[in-house]
Tab-separated table of C-alpha atoms and ligand atoms in Angstrom:
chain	number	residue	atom	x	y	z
A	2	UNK	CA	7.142	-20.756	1.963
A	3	UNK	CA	3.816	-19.807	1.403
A	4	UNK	CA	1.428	-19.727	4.547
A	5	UNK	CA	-2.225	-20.935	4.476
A	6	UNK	CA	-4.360	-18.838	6.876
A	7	UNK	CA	-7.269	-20.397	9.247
A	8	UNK	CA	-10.688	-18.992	8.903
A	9	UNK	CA	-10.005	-18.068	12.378
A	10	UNK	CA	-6.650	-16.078	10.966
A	11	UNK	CA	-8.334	-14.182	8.276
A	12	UNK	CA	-11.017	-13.125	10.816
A	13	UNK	CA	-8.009	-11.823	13.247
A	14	UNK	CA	-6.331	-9.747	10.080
A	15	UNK	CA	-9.777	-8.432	9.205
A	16	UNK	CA	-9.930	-6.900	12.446
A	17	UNK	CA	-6.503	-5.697	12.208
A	18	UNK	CA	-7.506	-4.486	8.616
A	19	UNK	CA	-10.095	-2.730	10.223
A	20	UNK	CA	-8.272	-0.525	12.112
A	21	UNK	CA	-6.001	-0.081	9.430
A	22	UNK	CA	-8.763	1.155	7.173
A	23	UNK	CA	-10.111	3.048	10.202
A	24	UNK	CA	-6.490	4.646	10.134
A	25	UNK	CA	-6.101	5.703	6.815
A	26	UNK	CA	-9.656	7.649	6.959
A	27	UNK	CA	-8.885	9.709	10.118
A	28	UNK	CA	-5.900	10.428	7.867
A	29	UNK	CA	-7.257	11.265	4.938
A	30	UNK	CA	-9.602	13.111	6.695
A	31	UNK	CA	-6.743	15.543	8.293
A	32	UNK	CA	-4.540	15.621	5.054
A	33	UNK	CA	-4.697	19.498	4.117
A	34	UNK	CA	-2.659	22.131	3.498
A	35	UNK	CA	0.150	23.117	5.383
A	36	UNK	CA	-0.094	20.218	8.309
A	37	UNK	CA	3.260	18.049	8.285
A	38	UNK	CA	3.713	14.447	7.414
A	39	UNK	CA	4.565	13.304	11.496
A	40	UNK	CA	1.617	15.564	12.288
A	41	UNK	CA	-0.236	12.485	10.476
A	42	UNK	CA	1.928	9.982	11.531
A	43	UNK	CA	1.484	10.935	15.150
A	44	UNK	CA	-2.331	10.772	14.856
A	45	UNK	CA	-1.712	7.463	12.770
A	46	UNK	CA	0.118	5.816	16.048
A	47	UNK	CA	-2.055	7.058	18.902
A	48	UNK	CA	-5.270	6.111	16.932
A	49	UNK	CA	-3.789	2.338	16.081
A	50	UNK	CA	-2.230	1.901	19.892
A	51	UNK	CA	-5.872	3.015	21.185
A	52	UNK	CA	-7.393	-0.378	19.992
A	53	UNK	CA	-6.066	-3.027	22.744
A	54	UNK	CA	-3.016	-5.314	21.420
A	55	UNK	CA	-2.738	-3.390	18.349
A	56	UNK	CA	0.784	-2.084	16.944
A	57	UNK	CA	1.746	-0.092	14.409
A	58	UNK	CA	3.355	-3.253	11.853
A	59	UNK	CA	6.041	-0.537	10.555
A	60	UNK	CA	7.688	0.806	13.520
A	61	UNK	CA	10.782	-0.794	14.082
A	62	UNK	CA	10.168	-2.791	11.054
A	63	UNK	CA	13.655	-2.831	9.184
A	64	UNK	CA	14.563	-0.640	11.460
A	65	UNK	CA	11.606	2.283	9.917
A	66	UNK	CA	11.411	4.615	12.424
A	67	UNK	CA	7.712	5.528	12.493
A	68	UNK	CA	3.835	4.136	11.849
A	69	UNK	CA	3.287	5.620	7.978
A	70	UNK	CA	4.711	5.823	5.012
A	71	UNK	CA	4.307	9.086	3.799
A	72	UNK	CA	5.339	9.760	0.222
A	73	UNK	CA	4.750	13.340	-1.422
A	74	UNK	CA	4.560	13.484	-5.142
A	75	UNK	CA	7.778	11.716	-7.298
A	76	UNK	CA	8.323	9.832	-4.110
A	77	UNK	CA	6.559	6.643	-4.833
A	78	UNK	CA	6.715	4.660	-1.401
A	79	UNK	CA	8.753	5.291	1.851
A	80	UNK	CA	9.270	8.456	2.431
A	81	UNK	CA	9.917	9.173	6.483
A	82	UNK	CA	7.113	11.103	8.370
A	83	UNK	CA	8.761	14.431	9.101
A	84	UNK	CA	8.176	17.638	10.835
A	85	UNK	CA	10.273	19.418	7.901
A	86	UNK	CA	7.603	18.043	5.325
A	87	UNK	CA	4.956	20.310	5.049
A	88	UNK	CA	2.517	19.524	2.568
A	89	UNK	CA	0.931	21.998	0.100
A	90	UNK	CA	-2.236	22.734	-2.318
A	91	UNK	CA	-1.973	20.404	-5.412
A	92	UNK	CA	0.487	18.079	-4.498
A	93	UNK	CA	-0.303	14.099	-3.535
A	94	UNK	CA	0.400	12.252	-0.454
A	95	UNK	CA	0.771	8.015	-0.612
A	96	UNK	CA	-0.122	6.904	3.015
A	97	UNK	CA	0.887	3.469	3.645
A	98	UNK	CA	0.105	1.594	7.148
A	99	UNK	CA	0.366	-1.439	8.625
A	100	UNK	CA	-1.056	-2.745	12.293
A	101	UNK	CA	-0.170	-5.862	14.170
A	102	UNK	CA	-2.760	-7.649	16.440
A	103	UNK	CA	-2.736	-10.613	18.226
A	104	UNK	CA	0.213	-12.359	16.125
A	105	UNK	CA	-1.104	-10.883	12.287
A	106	UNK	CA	-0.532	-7.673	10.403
A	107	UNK	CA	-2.723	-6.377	7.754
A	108	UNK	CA	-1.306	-3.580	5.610
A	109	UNK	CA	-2.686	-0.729	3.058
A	110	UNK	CA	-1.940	1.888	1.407
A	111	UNK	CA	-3.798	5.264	-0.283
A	112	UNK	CA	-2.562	8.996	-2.392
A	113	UNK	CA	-4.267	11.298	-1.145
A	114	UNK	CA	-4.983	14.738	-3.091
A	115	UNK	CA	-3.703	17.923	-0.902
A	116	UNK	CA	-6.256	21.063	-1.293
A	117	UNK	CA	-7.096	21.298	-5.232
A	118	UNK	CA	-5.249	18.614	-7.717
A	119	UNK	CA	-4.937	19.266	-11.295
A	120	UNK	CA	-7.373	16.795	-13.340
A	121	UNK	CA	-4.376	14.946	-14.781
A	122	UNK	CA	-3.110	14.589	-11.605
A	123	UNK	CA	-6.590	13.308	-10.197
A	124	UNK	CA	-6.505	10.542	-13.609
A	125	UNK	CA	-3.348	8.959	-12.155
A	126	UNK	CA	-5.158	8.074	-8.925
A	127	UNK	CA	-8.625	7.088	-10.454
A	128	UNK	CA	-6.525	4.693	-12.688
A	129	UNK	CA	-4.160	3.292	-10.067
A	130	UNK	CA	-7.227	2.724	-7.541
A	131	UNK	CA	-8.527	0.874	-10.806
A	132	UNK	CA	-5.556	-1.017	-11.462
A	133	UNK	CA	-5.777	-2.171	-7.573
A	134	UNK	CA	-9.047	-3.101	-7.820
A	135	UNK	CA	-8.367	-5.098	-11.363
A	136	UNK	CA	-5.718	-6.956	-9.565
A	137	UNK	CA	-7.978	-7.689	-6.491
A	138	UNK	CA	-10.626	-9.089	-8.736
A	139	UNK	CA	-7.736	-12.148	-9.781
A	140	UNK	CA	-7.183	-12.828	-6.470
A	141	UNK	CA	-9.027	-16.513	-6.691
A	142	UNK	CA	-8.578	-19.759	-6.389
A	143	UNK	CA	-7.165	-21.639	-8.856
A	144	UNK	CA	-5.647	-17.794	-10.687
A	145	UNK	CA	-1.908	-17.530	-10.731
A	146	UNK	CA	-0.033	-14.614	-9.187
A	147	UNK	CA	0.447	-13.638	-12.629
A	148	UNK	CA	-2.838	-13.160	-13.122
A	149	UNK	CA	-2.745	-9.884	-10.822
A	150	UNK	CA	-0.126	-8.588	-12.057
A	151	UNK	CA	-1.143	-8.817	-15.445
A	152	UNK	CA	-4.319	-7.319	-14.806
A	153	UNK	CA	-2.627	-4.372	-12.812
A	154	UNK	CA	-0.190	-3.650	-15.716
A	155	UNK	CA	-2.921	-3.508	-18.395
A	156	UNK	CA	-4.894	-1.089	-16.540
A	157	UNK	CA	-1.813	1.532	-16.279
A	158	UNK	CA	-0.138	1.086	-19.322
A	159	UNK	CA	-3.489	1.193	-21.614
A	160	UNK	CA	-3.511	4.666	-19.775
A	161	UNK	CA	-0.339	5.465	-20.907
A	162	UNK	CA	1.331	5.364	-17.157
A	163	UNK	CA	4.290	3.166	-16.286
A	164	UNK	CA	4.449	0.250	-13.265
A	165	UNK	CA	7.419	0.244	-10.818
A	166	UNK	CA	9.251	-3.065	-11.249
A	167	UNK	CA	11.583	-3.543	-8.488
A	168	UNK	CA	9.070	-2.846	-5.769
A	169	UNK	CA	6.238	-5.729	-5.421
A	170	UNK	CA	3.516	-7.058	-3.229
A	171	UNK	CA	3.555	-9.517	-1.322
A	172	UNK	CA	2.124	-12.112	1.053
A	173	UNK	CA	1.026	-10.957	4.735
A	174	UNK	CA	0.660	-12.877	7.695
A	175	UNK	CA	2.591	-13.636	10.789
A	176	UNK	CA	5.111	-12.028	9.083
A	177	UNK	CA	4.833	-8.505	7.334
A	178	UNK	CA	6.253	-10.065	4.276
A	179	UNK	CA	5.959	-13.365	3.493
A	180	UNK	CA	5.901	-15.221	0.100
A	181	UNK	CA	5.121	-14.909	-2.580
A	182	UNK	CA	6.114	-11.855	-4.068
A	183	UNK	CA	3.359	-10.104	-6.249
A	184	UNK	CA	4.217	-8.177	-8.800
A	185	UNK	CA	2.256	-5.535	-10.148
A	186	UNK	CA	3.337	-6.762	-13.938
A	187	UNK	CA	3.102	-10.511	-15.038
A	188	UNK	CA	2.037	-12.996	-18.125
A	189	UNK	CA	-1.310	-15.137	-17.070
A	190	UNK	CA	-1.614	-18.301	-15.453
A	191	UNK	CA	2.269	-17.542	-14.161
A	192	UNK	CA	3.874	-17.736	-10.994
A	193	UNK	CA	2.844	-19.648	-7.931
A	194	UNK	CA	-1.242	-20.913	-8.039
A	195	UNK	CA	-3.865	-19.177	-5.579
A	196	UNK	CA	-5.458	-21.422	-3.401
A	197	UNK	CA	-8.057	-20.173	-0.419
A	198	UNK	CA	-6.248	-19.299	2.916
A	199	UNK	CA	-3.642	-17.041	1.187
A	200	UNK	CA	-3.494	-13.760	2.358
A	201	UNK	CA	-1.577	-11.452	-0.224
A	202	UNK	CA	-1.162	-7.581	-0.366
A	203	UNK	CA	-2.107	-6.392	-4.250
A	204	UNK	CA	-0.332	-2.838	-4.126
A	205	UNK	CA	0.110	-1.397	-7.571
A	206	UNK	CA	2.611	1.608	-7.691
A	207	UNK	CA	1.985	3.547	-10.985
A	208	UNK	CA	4.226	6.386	-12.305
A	209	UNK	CA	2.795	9.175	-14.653
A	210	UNK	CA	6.279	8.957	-16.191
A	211	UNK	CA	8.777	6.111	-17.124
A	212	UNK	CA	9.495	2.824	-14.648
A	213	UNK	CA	12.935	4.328	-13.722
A	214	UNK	CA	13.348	4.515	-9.817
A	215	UNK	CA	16.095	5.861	-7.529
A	216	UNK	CA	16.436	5.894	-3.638
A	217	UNK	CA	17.480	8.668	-1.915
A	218	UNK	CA	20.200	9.038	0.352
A	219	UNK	CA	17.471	8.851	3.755
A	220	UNK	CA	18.346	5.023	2.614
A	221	UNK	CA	14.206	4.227	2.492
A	222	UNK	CA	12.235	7.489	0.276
A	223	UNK	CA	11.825	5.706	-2.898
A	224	UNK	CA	11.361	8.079	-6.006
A	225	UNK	CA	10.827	8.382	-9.986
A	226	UNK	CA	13.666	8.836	-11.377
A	227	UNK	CA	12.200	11.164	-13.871
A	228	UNK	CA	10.235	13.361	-11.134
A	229	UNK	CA	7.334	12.509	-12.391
A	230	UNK	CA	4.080	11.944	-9.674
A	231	UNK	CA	3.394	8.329	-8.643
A	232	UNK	CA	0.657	6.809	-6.695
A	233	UNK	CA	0.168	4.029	-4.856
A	234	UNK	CA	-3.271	1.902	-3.540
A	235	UNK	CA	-3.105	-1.025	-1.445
A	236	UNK	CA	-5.021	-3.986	-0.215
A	237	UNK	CA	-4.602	-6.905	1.676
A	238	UNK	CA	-6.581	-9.720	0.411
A	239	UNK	CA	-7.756	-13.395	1.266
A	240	UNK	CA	-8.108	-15.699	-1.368
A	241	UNK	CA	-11.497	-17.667	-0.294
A	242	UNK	CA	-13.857	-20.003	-1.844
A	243	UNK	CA	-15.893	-17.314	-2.744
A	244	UNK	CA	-13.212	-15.186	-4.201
A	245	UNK	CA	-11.410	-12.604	-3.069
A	246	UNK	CA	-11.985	-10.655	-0.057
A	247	UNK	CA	-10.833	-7.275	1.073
A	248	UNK	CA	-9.525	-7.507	4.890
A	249	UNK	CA	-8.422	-3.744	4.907
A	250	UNK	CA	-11.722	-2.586	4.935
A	251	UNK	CA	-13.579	-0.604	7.682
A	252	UNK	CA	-17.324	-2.277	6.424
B	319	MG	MG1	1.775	-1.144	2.621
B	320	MG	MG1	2.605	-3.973	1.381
């Protein structure tokens, strides 16, 4: 079932955006050389639990057992925050993060360069960040979920990268996923109609490489299954009367 949000809804998962957005800064901010992936997630969690009411939305979800994401390189989304995981010049970090408050989650996502990134390395995340914000731009009323999709897969395949199928967004509300599913591939004017109150995270996943993907035996770290980099942006959107709007935002 798809859920209509109040105005009074979207206004609660804009603040929880907000402190998402405010969360993925302070981590970009501290991504560098040599720090570990839970040395991020544990400034993630005591940032998001310093706002009153708010939760990390991924902790405990599924079972995950911490507040980010944190996906190096070929590892496209999931990866477990770690103390072992050290990151290192040149290679890419996905951060993905989700916070709960007062009922609603709001949830995005961001690669982040470590140190000094080669320039093709650097194209994939200009075009996926463009892909996002292709998809983004469908999110109206009266557009089809298809519509996003298709708009995300042109962008990375007329730059000659590949979109992961089997991993889609999705709607957000109440619950961290909800219908419908959004996938980051699609035909126009397909798939369940937009109407305002929908609240939808666009998250294209874009592999330098082929489609392929494999999980590893952790059970969640998603990868390429060609070892080739991936990135990953994400929104969460409101479809509105006057088009889409970006709750994961810190403006
Ligand atoms: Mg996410
Ligand atoms: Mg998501």
């Amino acid at each position: 079932m798809i859920t209509i949000k109040s105005p009074r809804e979207i206004e609660t998962m804009a603040a929880a955006g907000r402190i998402v957005a405010e969360t993925l800064a302070l981590v970009g901010r501290s991504i560098r050389p040599d720090i570990t992936t839970e040395d991020l997630d544990r400034l993630a969690e005591t940032f998001i639990r310093s706002h009153p009411g708010a939760q990390p939305s991924f902790k405990g979800l599924y079972d995950f057992p911490a507040t980010l994401c944190t996906s190096i390189n070929q590892e496209i989304v999931h990866g477990i925050p770690s103390h072992k995981r050290v990151l290192h010049d040149a290679d890419i970090v996905s951060i993905d993060v989700g916070v709960w408050l007062e009922g609603l989650h709001a949830d995005s996502a961001a690669t982040f360069p470590v140190g000094d990134i080669r320039p093709e390395t650097a194209r994939l995340l200009a075009v996926t960040q463009e892909a996002l914000a292709a998809g983004v731009a469908q999110a109206r009323a009266g557009n089809h979920v298809g519509d996003i999709g298709h708009a995300v897969q042109r962008v990375a395949e007329q730059a000659g990268y590949s979109v992961v199928r089997e991993l889609v967004g999705h709607g957000i509300g109440a619950a961290f996923h909800e219908e419908p599913q959004v996938p980051n591939y699609g035909k126009p004017k397909r798939g369940p109609r937009l109407v305002a109150g929908m609240t939808i995270a666009i998250e294209p996943m874009i592999n330098i490489g082929g489609s392929a993907i494999r999980t590893l035996d952790d059970k969640w770290t998603v990868v390429t299954q060609d070892g080739s980099l991936s990135a990953h942006f994400e929104h969460t959107v409101a479809v509105t009367d006057n088009g889409p709007r970006i709750l994961t935002t810190a403006s």
